[in-house]
Amino acid sequence: MRSFAYCTADDVSQAVTKHGADDRVAYVAGGTTLLDLVKLDVMRPAQLVDINRLPLDEVETLDDGRLRIGATVTNTDLAHHPEVKAHYPLLSQALLAGASTQLRNMATTAGNVMQRTRCPYYRDASAACNRREPGSGCDAMHGINRMHAVLGVSDQCIATHPSDMCIAMAAIGATLTLEGPDGKREIAFNDFHRLPGDQPEKEHELRPGELITHITLDTPIEGAGAYYLKLRDRASYEFALASAGAIVAVEDGVIREARLALGGVATKPWRSHEAELALHDQPAAVSTFEMAAEAAMQDAVPHEYNAFKIPLARQAIVRALREACRDAENANQQR
Ligand code: SF4
């Protein structure tokens, strides 16, 4: 491992100043992705700015009903927060489906948003990888691509986004607050991660030196049901082959509002507006869920070993929608 300098910061502006918009400097909080990649020689920071002392570890309900989450709130604390469990159950379920207890205790909310792909070629410094080394090629394209994406792919990169938490946030809707050398700004969660296109090394919309300070969830949908289904090779501590996060509001057996996001099959947290359109004002029935699943996967592009993900994702969508509708109907009965 290469050596690097390390410093701490006590507030956001000090952290931004210490970073200095220098691309050899990285912010670190839980370090659960960054330190792995440093040890693998995939990331080579000259300096780390530790943001754990920043006052960004609170979850608070805003006057307009939205929930504001500080960047350094851990995945464990967020999953078990009473407001999250009561009003954003999809987020709690998705967080608890991710990683292991030990990792969730360390990993932070902003770090989860910023986590890198688990493509094995990305993490192997001797492999060709356009994301790690622009223009070097992509060994996954004709290699072992069973875990890779079928949605949002390009001829430069087919890596999946690994997060479960981000799938829930894509479905719920959220806003990121960023602070950097040019001040504060906000960006919609679903605009933050980029598709690989012909620049897979540009993974997100952060500008040099910017720090995610908060993530604010949209107000929850009144009376909606939610379900996160993650299909994977083993029951814990494993990334998704396909996952589906569904939120639905049902009235008299008809779906009035639906949100659907997919994980394990796409190059970024994947909100499926096509599926949502297919669900809107339709009966809460398996035939409707199947139409939505078809719509969600209609543009999927398989490679040699991952074509199985297309029917798998369709099944995940149908099951997640069925369970979310049941949850909504239970909620309706209790009102
Ligand atoms: Fe790199 Fe993307 Fe190809 Fe994986 S799929 S080797 S991350 S370019």
Tab-separated table of C-alpha atoms and ligand atoms in Angstrom:
chain	number	residue	atom	x	y	z
A	1	MET	CA	0.000	0.000	0.000
A	2	ARG	CA	1.247	3.489	-0.813
A	3	SER	CA	1.561	5.991	2.019
A	4	PHE	CA	-0.696	9.059	2.213
A	5	ALA	CA	-1.136	12.102	4.413
A	6	TYR	CA	-4.094	12.351	6.786
A	7	CYS	CA	-5.853	15.279	8.430
A	8	THR	CA	-9.138	15.982	10.213
A	9	ALA	CA	-11.590	18.859	9.895
A	10	ASP	CA	-13.983	20.352	12.457
A	11	ASP	CA	-16.521	21.959	10.133
A	12	VAL	CA	-17.585	21.742	6.512
A	13	SER	CA	-15.813	24.866	5.272
A	14	GLN	CA	-12.551	23.710	6.896
A	15	ALA	CA	-12.913	20.305	5.225
A	16	VAL	CA	-13.521	21.912	1.826
A	17	THR	CA	-10.512	24.215	2.301
A	18	LYS	CA	-8.270	21.307	3.328
A	19	HIS	CA	-9.424	19.344	0.287
A	20	GLY	CA	-8.543	22.273	-1.967
A	21	ALA	CA	-10.362	20.780	-5.022
A	22	ASP	CA	-7.227	18.688	-5.530
A	23	ASP	CA	-7.989	15.422	-7.333
A	24	ARG	CA	-5.263	13.665	-5.308
A	25	VAL	CA	-7.216	14.374	-2.078
A	26	ALA	CA	-10.213	12.326	-0.887
A	27	TYR	CA	-12.729	12.738	1.928
A	28	VAL	CA	-13.051	9.758	4.260
A	29	ALA	CA	-15.742	8.869	6.822
A	30	GLY	CA	-16.457	5.149	7.413
A	31	GLY	CA	-13.815	4.189	4.861
A	32	THR	CA	-15.527	0.895	4.009
A	33	THR	CA	-15.046	1.369	0.259
A	34	LEU	CA	-12.163	3.807	0.119
A	35	LEU	CA	-9.688	1.917	2.302
A	36	ASP	CA	-10.364	-1.348	0.433
A	37	LEU	CA	-9.584	0.387	-2.841
A	38	VAL	CA	-6.459	2.017	-1.436
A	39	LYS	CA	-5.210	-1.403	-0.288
A	40	LEU	CA	-5.932	-2.806	-3.765
A	41	ASP	CA	-3.973	0.087	-5.327
A	42	VAL	CA	-7.098	1.119	-7.265
A	43	MET	CA	-7.346	4.477	-5.471
A	44	ARG	CA	-4.126	6.310	-4.747
A	45	PRO	CA	-4.922	9.418	-2.692
A	46	ALA	CA	-2.028	11.625	-1.627
A	47	GLN	CA	-4.104	12.891	1.305
A	48	LEU	CA	-7.289	11.956	3.162
A	49	VAL	CA	-9.508	14.538	4.880
A	50	ASP	CA	-11.380	12.818	7.716
A	51	ILE	CA	-14.919	14.233	8.029
A	52	ASN	CA	-16.057	12.232	11.047
A	53	ARG	CA	-15.888	15.269	13.366
A	54	LEU	CA	-18.227	17.337	11.188
A	55	PRO	CA	-21.680	17.979	12.660
A	56	LEU	CA	-23.396	15.845	10.014
A	57	ASP	CA	-24.624	12.904	12.101
A	58	GLU	CA	-28.244	13.951	12.706
A	59	VAL	CA	-31.562	12.848	11.187
A	60	GLU	CA	-34.252	15.526	11.417
A	61	THR	CA	-37.784	16.113	10.145
A	62	LEU	CA	-38.069	19.457	8.378
A	63	ASP	CA	-41.070	21.793	8.688
A	64	ASP	CA	-42.293	20.706	5.234
A	65	GLY	CA	-42.373	17.036	6.339
A	66	ARG	CA	-39.246	15.891	4.505
A	67	LEU	CA	-36.523	13.962	6.331
A	68	ARG	CA	-32.987	15.383	6.293
A	69	ILE	CA	-30.154	12.914	6.829
A	70	GLY	CA	-26.630	14.047	7.657
A	71	ALA	CA	-23.815	12.668	5.519
A	72	THR	CA	-22.118	10.774	8.354
A	73	VAL	CA	-25.208	9.066	9.809
A	74	THR	CA	-24.291	5.394	9.786
A	75	ASN	CA	-26.271	2.840	7.802
A	76	THR	CA	-27.193	1.099	11.075
A	77	ASP	CA	-28.489	4.257	12.739
A	78	LEU	CA	-30.463	5.207	9.638
A	79	ALA	CA	-32.032	1.758	9.225
A	80	HIS	CA	-33.243	1.761	12.844
A	81	HIS	CA	-34.234	5.422	13.123
A	82	PRO	CA	-37.896	5.616	14.279
A	83	GLU	CA	-38.861	8.137	11.562
A	84	VAL	CA	-37.322	5.952	8.860
A	85	LYS	CA	-39.005	2.801	10.134
A	86	ALA	CA	-42.373	4.545	10.434
A	87	HIS	CA	-42.434	6.615	7.232
A	88	TYR	CA	-39.736	5.218	4.933
A	89	PRO	CA	-39.850	1.447	5.505
A	90	LEU	CA	-38.413	0.802	2.039
A	91	LEU	CA	-35.219	2.582	3.077
A	92	SER	CA	-34.952	0.642	6.320
A	93	GLN	CA	-35.499	-2.682	4.500
A	94	ALA	CA	-32.947	-1.855	1.805
A	95	LEU	CA	-30.288	-0.796	4.309
A	96	LEU	CA	-30.719	-3.973	6.331
A	97	ALA	CA	-30.430	-6.057	3.141
A	98	GLY	CA	-26.993	-4.558	2.457
A	99	ALA	CA	-23.523	-5.666	3.585
A	100	SER	CA	-23.088	-7.049	7.117
A	101	THR	CA	-23.815	-5.686	10.593
A	102	GLN	CA	-20.183	-4.701	11.086
A	103	LEU	CA	-20.034	-2.829	7.776
A	104	ARG	CA	-23.369	-1.088	8.386
A	105	ASN	CA	-22.022	0.112	11.744
A	106	MET	CA	-19.145	1.868	9.946
A	107	ALA	CA	-20.609	2.822	6.560
A	108	THR	CA	-22.165	6.265	6.261
A	109	THR	CA	-25.076	7.600	4.239
A	110	ALA	CA	-22.975	9.749	1.903
A	111	GLY	CA	-20.340	7.025	1.615
A	112	ASN	CA	-23.029	4.601	0.504
A	113	VAL	CA	-24.071	7.045	-2.242
A	114	MET	CA	-20.414	7.322	-3.301
A	115	GLN	CA	-19.534	3.618	-3.199
A	116	ARG	CA	-17.797	2.177	-6.236
A	117	THR	CA	-18.767	-0.737	-8.385
A	118	ARG	CA	-17.836	-4.258	-7.338
A	119	CYS	CA	-16.842	-5.226	-10.874
A	120	PRO	CA	-13.863	-7.550	-10.202
A	121	TYR	CA	-11.912	-6.100	-13.136
A	122	TYR	CA	-12.260	-2.601	-11.678
A	123	ARG	CA	-10.758	-3.867	-8.432
A	124	ASP	CA	-7.880	-5.656	-10.163
A	125	ALA	CA	-5.202	-3.102	-11.056
A	126	SER	CA	-3.764	-5.478	-13.704
A	127	ALA	CA	-7.056	-5.747	-15.686
A	128	ALA	CA	-8.257	-3.477	-18.495
A	129	CYS	CA	-10.950	-1.168	-17.132
A	130	ASN	CA	-12.217	2.037	-18.738
A	131	ARG	CA	-13.717	3.172	-15.441
A	132	ARG	CA	-10.426	2.912	-13.553
A	133	GLU	CA	-8.110	3.762	-16.453
A	134	PRO	CA	-9.951	5.649	-19.242
A	135	GLY	CA	-9.278	4.216	-22.721
A	136	SER	CA	-7.733	0.969	-21.446
A	137	GLY	CA	-10.651	-1.257	-22.529
A	138	CYS	CA	-13.135	-3.371	-20.590
A	139	ASP	CA	-12.214	-6.938	-19.634
A	140	ALA	CA	-15.770	-7.570	-18.414
A	141	MET	CA	-17.292	-7.112	-21.861
A	142	HIS	CA	-16.063	-10.553	-23.031
A	143	GLY	CA	-15.055	-11.876	-19.629
A	144	ILE	CA	-16.953	-13.228	-16.636
A	145	ASN	CA	-19.894	-10.833	-16.684
A	146	ARG	CA	-22.499	-12.807	-14.747
A	147	MET	CA	-22.850	-10.045	-12.093
A	148	HIS	CA	-22.911	-7.192	-14.605
A	149	ALA	CA	-25.624	-4.811	-15.727
A	150	VAL	CA	-28.263	-5.162	-18.442
A	151	LEU	CA	-29.773	-1.654	-18.134
A	152	GLY	CA	-27.972	1.631	-18.804
A	153	VAL	CA	-24.936	-0.135	-20.286
A	154	SER	CA	-22.572	1.251	-22.937
A	155	ASP	CA	-19.867	-0.286	-25.101
A	156	GLN	CA	-17.355	1.168	-22.611
A	157	CYS	CA	-18.694	-0.221	-19.314
A	158	ILE	CA	-21.362	-2.649	-18.038
A	159	ALA	CA	-20.648	-2.435	-14.296
A	160	THR	CA	-23.576	-2.508	-11.859
A	161	HIS	CA	-24.096	0.061	-9.146
A	162	PRO	CA	-23.780	-1.991	-5.937
A	163	SER	CA	-25.907	-0.067	-3.427
A	164	ASP	CA	-29.179	-1.239	-1.857
A	165	MET	CA	-29.750	2.026	0.021
A	166	CYS	CA	-29.591	4.007	-3.225
A	167	ILE	CA	-32.354	1.877	-4.772
A	168	ALA	CA	-34.692	2.891	-1.978
A	169	MET	CA	-33.688	6.549	-2.328
A	170	ALA	CA	-34.242	6.427	-6.088
A	171	ALA	CA	-37.788	5.161	-5.478
A	172	ILE	CA	-38.570	7.547	-2.616
A	173	GLY	CA	-37.065	10.595	-4.334
A	174	ALA	CA	-34.461	12.734	-2.585
A	175	THR	CA	-32.271	15.802	-2.872
A	176	LEU	CA	-28.535	15.920	-2.196
A	177	THR	CA	-27.016	19.023	-0.607
A	178	LEU	CA	-23.438	19.601	-1.741
A	179	GLU	CA	-20.880	22.070	-0.455
A	180	GLY	CA	-17.654	22.935	-2.238
A	181	PRO	CA	-15.264	25.740	-3.147
A	182	ASP	CA	-18.057	27.594	-4.994
A	183	GLY	CA	-20.545	27.308	-2.132
A	184	LYS	CA	-23.659	25.231	-1.578
A	185	ARG	CA	-25.967	23.682	-4.156
A	186	GLU	CA	-28.598	20.976	-4.445
A	187	ILE	CA	-29.142	18.205	-6.953
A	188	ALA	CA	-31.948	15.673	-7.359
A	189	PHE	CA	-30.869	12.207	-6.260
A	190	ASN	CA	-31.868	10.650	-9.579
A	191	ASP	CA	-29.651	13.134	-11.465
A	192	PHE	CA	-26.568	12.532	-9.312
A	193	HIS	CA	-25.233	9.220	-10.652
A	194	ARG	CA	-24.245	9.179	-14.313
A	195	LEU	CA	-24.666	6.493	-16.937
A	196	PRO	CA	-21.287	5.205	-18.166
A	197	GLY	CA	-21.753	6.314	-21.793
A	198	ASP	CA	-18.333	6.967	-23.299
A	199	GLN	CA	-16.922	8.346	-20.012
A	200	PRO	CA	-17.449	5.605	-17.408
A	201	GLU	CA	-14.787	7.175	-15.178
A	202	LYS	CA	-17.210	10.061	-14.492
A	203	GLU	CA	-19.556	8.310	-12.080
A	204	HIS	CA	-21.446	11.233	-10.571
A	205	GLU	CA	-22.072	14.971	-10.751
A	206	LEU	CA	-19.816	16.050	-7.852
A	207	ARG	CA	-17.519	18.929	-8.812
A	208	PRO	CA	-13.874	19.030	-7.619
A	209	GLY	CA	-13.699	19.423	-3.855
A	210	GLU	CA	-17.450	19.127	-3.277
A	211	LEU	CA	-18.732	17.218	-0.266
A	212	ILE	CA	-22.201	15.701	0.194
A	213	THR	CA	-23.445	17.234	3.460
A	214	HIS	CA	-27.069	16.032	3.570
A	215	ILE	CA	-29.623	13.899	1.779
A	216	THR	CA	-33.223	15.024	2.117
A	217	LEU	CA	-35.949	12.488	1.378
A	218	ASP	CA	-39.159	13.596	-0.337
A	219	THR	CA	-42.290	13.559	1.812
A	220	PRO	CA	-43.674	10.023	2.096
A	221	ILE	CA	-46.761	9.040	0.091
A	222	GLU	CA	-49.748	8.944	2.438
A	223	GLY	CA	-50.944	5.381	3.156
A	224	ALA	CA	-48.564	3.745	0.693
A	225	GLY	CA	-47.182	0.233	1.051
A	226	ALA	CA	-43.532	-0.609	0.414
A	227	TYR	CA	-41.362	-3.642	-0.193
A	228	TYR	CA	-37.688	-4.211	-1.016
A	229	LEU	CA	-36.822	-7.575	-2.526
A	230	LYS	CA	-33.196	-8.542	-3.031
A	231	LEU	CA	-32.304	-11.718	-4.926
A	232	ARG	CA	-28.717	-12.907	-4.486
A	233	ASP	CA	-26.520	-15.978	-4.494
A	234	ARG	CA	-26.568	-16.328	-0.695
A	235	ALA	CA	-28.803	-14.946	2.017
A	236	SER	CA	-26.472	-12.379	3.588
A	237	TYR	CA	-23.390	-10.284	2.926
A	238	GLU	CA	-23.835	-10.514	-0.824
A	239	PHE	CA	-24.600	-8.079	-3.624
A	240	ALA	CA	-27.861	-8.276	-5.569
A	241	LEU	CA	-28.268	-10.247	-8.769
A	242	ALA	CA	-31.511	-8.311	-9.058
A	243	SER	CA	-33.428	-6.204	-6.570
A	244	ALA	CA	-36.662	-4.238	-6.721
A	245	GLY	CA	-37.883	-1.478	-4.425
A	246	ALA	CA	-41.602	-0.734	-4.746
A	247	ILE	CA	-43.834	1.897	-3.162
A	248	VAL	CA	-47.543	1.840	-4.051
A	249	ALA	CA	-50.679	3.638	-2.936
A	250	VAL	CA	-53.819	1.572	-3.535
A	251	GLU	CA	-57.447	2.736	-3.336
A	252	ASP	CA	-60.368	0.351	-3.869
A	253	GLY	CA	-58.058	-2.182	-5.507
A	254	VAL	CA	-56.600	0.366	-7.968
A	255	ILE	CA	-52.996	1.611	-7.937
A	256	ARG	CA	-53.170	5.392	-7.557
A	257	GLU	CA	-49.440	6.023	-7.310
A	258	ALA	CA	-46.404	3.802	-7.816
A	259	ARG	CA	-42.650	4.117	-7.524
A	260	LEU	CA	-40.289	1.408	-8.672
A	261	ALA	CA	-36.491	1.271	-8.635
A	262	LEU	CA	-34.155	-1.574	-9.522
A	263	GLY	CA	-30.758	-2.711	-8.297
A	264	GLY	CA	-28.231	-5.354	-9.355
A	265	VAL	CA	-29.189	-4.991	-13.016
A	266	ALA	CA	-28.264	-1.402	-13.898
A	267	THR	CA	-25.234	0.866	-14.097
A	268	LYS	CA	-26.836	3.372	-11.704
A	269	PRO	CA	-29.686	3.277	-9.175
A	270	TRP	CA	-32.483	2.671	-11.689
A	271	ARG	CA	-35.855	4.351	-11.344
A	272	SER	CA	-38.256	2.794	-13.848
A	273	HIS	CA	-40.686	5.448	-15.028
A	274	GLU	CA	-41.860	3.009	-17.746
A	275	ALA	CA	-43.049	0.558	-15.090
A	276	GLU	CA	-44.650	3.330	-13.040
A	277	LEU	CA	-46.637	4.440	-16.086
A	278	ALA	CA	-47.812	0.869	-16.666
A	279	LEU	CA	-49.039	0.670	-13.042
A	280	HIS	CA	-50.806	4.006	-12.782
A	281	ASP	CA	-54.606	3.712	-12.340
A	282	GLN	CA	-54.498	-0.029	-13.044
A	283	PRO	CA	-55.881	-2.863	-10.884
A	284	ALA	CA	-53.532	-4.121	-8.178
A	285	ALA	CA	-53.280	-7.548	-9.818
A	286	VAL	CA	-50.513	-9.903	-10.951
A	287	SER	CA	-51.326	-9.233	-14.628
A	288	THR	CA	-50.637	-5.515	-14.033
A	289	PHE	CA	-47.393	-6.276	-12.201
A	290	GLU	CA	-46.266	-8.490	-15.102
A	291	MET	CA	-46.938	-5.689	-17.601
A	292	ALA	CA	-44.933	-3.300	-15.440
A	293	ALA	CA	-42.073	-5.816	-15.257
A	294	GLU	CA	-42.060	-6.152	-19.052
A	295	ALA	CA	-41.987	-2.376	-19.412
A	296	ALA	CA	-39.135	-2.030	-16.891
A	297	MET	CA	-36.909	-4.543	-18.684
A	298	GLN	CA	-37.824	-3.800	-22.313
A	299	ASP	CA	-34.510	-2.046	-23.053
A	300	ALA	CA	-32.286	-4.603	-21.308
A	301	VAL	CA	-29.086	-5.582	-23.143
A	302	PRO	CA	-27.565	-8.891	-21.995
A	303	HIS	CA	-23.973	-10.105	-22.363
A	304	GLU	CA	-22.685	-13.658	-22.454
A	305	TYR	CA	-23.277	-14.711	-18.834
A	306	ASN	CA	-25.925	-12.328	-17.503
A	307	ALA	CA	-29.008	-12.857	-19.709
A	308	PHE	CA	-30.618	-14.723	-16.780
A	309	LYS	CA	-30.913	-11.383	-14.984
A	310	ILE	CA	-33.700	-10.233	-17.286
A	311	PRO	CA	-36.306	-12.849	-16.268
A	312	LEU	CA	-34.936	-12.746	-12.695
A	313	ALA	CA	-35.522	-8.980	-12.488
A	314	ARG	CA	-39.022	-9.373	-13.940
A	315	GLN	CA	-39.841	-11.875	-11.195
A	316	ALA	CA	-38.337	-9.598	-8.541
A	317	ILE	CA	-40.513	-6.726	-9.774
A	318	VAL	CA	-43.703	-8.803	-9.723
A	319	ARG	CA	-43.000	-10.086	-6.207
A	320	ALA	CA	-42.003	-6.671	-4.835
A	321	LEU	CA	-45.146	-5.064	-6.282
A	322	ARG	CA	-47.357	-7.845	-4.934
A	323	GLU	CA	-45.929	-7.460	-1.428
A	324	ALA	CA	-46.066	-3.647	-1.555
A	325	CYS	CA	-49.743	-3.798	-2.587
A	326	ARG	CA	-50.472	-6.187	0.299
A	327	ASP	CA	-48.717	-3.773	2.637
A	328	ALA	CA	-50.799	-0.868	1.257
A	329	GLU	CA	-54.043	-2.827	1.683
A	330	ASN	CA	-53.112	-3.678	5.278
A	331	ALA	CA	-52.397	0.000	5.908
A	332	ASN	CA	-55.777	0.920	4.396
A	333	GLN	CA	-57.562	-1.518	6.718
A	334	GLN	CA	-55.903	-0.018	9.773
A	335	ARG	CA	-56.949	3.531	8.905
B	1	SF4	FE1	-14.228	-1.493	-15.822
B	1	SF4	FE2	-16.794	-1.114	-16.241
B	1	SF4	FE3	-15.521	-2.844	-17.716
B	1	SF4	FE4	-15.914	-3.365	-15.133
B	1	SF4	S1	-17.483	-3.192	-16.682
B	1	SF4	S2	-14.022	-3.669	-16.323
B	1	SF4	S3	-15.823	-1.305	-14.261
B	1	SF4	S4	-15.136	-0.642	-17.632
